[in-house]
């Protein structure tokens, strides 16, 4: 992206690339030293990825496991720091291995400098992971626990 691209435009481009399953282009939105954090990551899943290479390795198999169809209700909130936005959105699709539907509400805090993502904090719900590991695109082996109590219907997961 252009060095003067706004955080919102970089983020929206990233959503389009994820829907297009163009992970390589999505990775190109990252600064070489970018940090990807998952404050609620379940045991065995990474809580932090340091650097573009680590983010690329983590996301490499994503489209083989999660077929994203849409992001709806995307709300981008600007902060007192012009380079940082807070995003609320809802993603839907299906899990490739099982064909089960997926739905997840996301909140992300994203910082962009010189048109590149330098920090992305992804707040997702680990209790919403499906049973059987169908969401384990990162190859951690940790997504094999039972679904959260009281959860029925659509399987839920996050793209990281």
mmCIF file of C-alpha atoms in Angstrom, residues 11 18 36-38 40-42 45-46 58-59 62 65-68 71 89-92 95 102-108 120-130 134-138 143 155-160:
data_model
loop_
_atom_site.group_PDB
_atom_site.id
_atom_site.type_symbol
_atom_site.label_atom_id
_atom_site.label_comp_id
_atom_site.label_asym_id
_atom_site.label_seq_id
_atom_site.Cartn_x
_atom_site.Cartn_y
_atom_site.Cartn_z
ATOM 1 C CA UNK A 11 -7.565 -2.667 7.058
ATOM 2 C CA UNK A 18 -8.672 -12.461 3.130
ATOM 3 C CA UNK A 36 0.364 -9.888 15.820
ATOM 4 C CA UNK A 37 -1.084 -10.519 19.291
ATOM 5 C CA UNK A 38 -3.917 -12.761 20.502
ATOM 6 C CA UNK A 40 -7.253 -14.593 24.527
ATOM 7 C CA UNK A 41 -5.358 -17.360 22.705
ATOM 8 C CA UNK A 42 -6.108 -20.786 24.149
ATOM 9 C CA UNK A 45 -1.922 -21.460 20.412
ATOM 10 C CA UNK A 46 0.471 -18.558 19.894
ATOM 11 C CA UNK A 58 1.005 -18.659 10.908
ATOM 12 C CA UNK A 59 -1.409 -17.673 8.123
ATOM 13 C CA UNK A 62 -5.553 -20.456 6.506
ATOM 14 C CA UNK A 65 -9.063 -24.635 6.670
ATOM 15 C CA UNK A 66 -11.373 -21.622 6.707
ATOM 16 C CA UNK A 67 -13.398 -20.475 3.696
ATOM 17 C CA UNK A 68 -14.375 -16.907 4.493
ATOM 18 C CA UNK A 71 -17.326 -9.608 6.794
ATOM 19 C CA UNK A 89 -16.922 -6.798 12.634
ATOM 20 C CA UNK A 90 -18.601 -10.124 12.048
ATOM 21 C CA UNK A 91 -17.094 -12.780 9.806
ATOM 22 C CA UNK A 92 -18.907 -15.726 8.261
ATOM 23 C CA UNK A 95 -14.789 -24.790 7.794
ATOM 24 C CA UNK A 102 -18.585 -20.546 10.926
ATOM 25 C CA UNK A 103 -19.358 -17.191 12.459
ATOM 26 C CA UNK A 104 -17.244 -14.960 14.652
ATOM 27 C CA UNK A 105 -17.508 -11.439 15.976
ATOM 28 C CA UNK A 106 -14.121 -9.754 16.052
ATOM 29 C CA UNK A 107 -12.616 -6.772 17.792
ATOM 30 C CA UNK A 108 -9.171 -5.690 16.640
ATOM 31 C CA UNK A 120 -2.468 -6.004 15.325
ATOM 32 C CA UNK A 121 -4.147 -7.111 18.538
ATOM 33 C CA UNK A 122 -6.901 -9.626 17.724
ATOM 34 C CA UNK A 123 -9.497 -10.178 20.450
ATOM 35 C CA UNK A 124 -11.366 -13.340 19.537
ATOM 36 C CA UNK A 125 -13.256 -15.849 21.637
ATOM 37 C CA UNK A 126 -11.352 -19.097 22.205
ATOM 38 C CA UNK A 127 -14.482 -20.625 23.747
ATOM 39 C CA UNK A 128 -16.003 -20.502 20.267
ATOM 40 C CA UNK A 129 -13.451 -22.892 18.739
ATOM 41 C CA UNK A 130 -15.081 -25.924 17.137
ATOM 42 C CA UNK A 134 -11.147 -28.105 12.103
ATOM 43 C CA UNK A 135 -10.079 -24.545 12.954
ATOM 44 C CA UNK A 136 -6.449 -25.406 13.656
ATOM 45 C CA UNK A 137 -5.005 -23.756 10.558
ATOM 46 C CA UNK A 138 -1.855 -22.878 12.486
ATOM 47 C CA UNK A 143 -8.038 -26.832 18.672
ATOM 48 C CA UNK A 155 -19.362 -23.561 14.413
ATOM 49 C CA UNK A 156 -17.273 -20.499 15.147
ATOM 50 C CA UNK A 157 -13.626 -19.664 14.641
ATOM 51 C CA UNK A 158 -11.344 -16.732 13.929
ATOM 52 C CA UNK A 159 -8.720 -16.031 11.340
ATOM 53 C CA UNK A 160 -6.201 -15.470 13.871
#
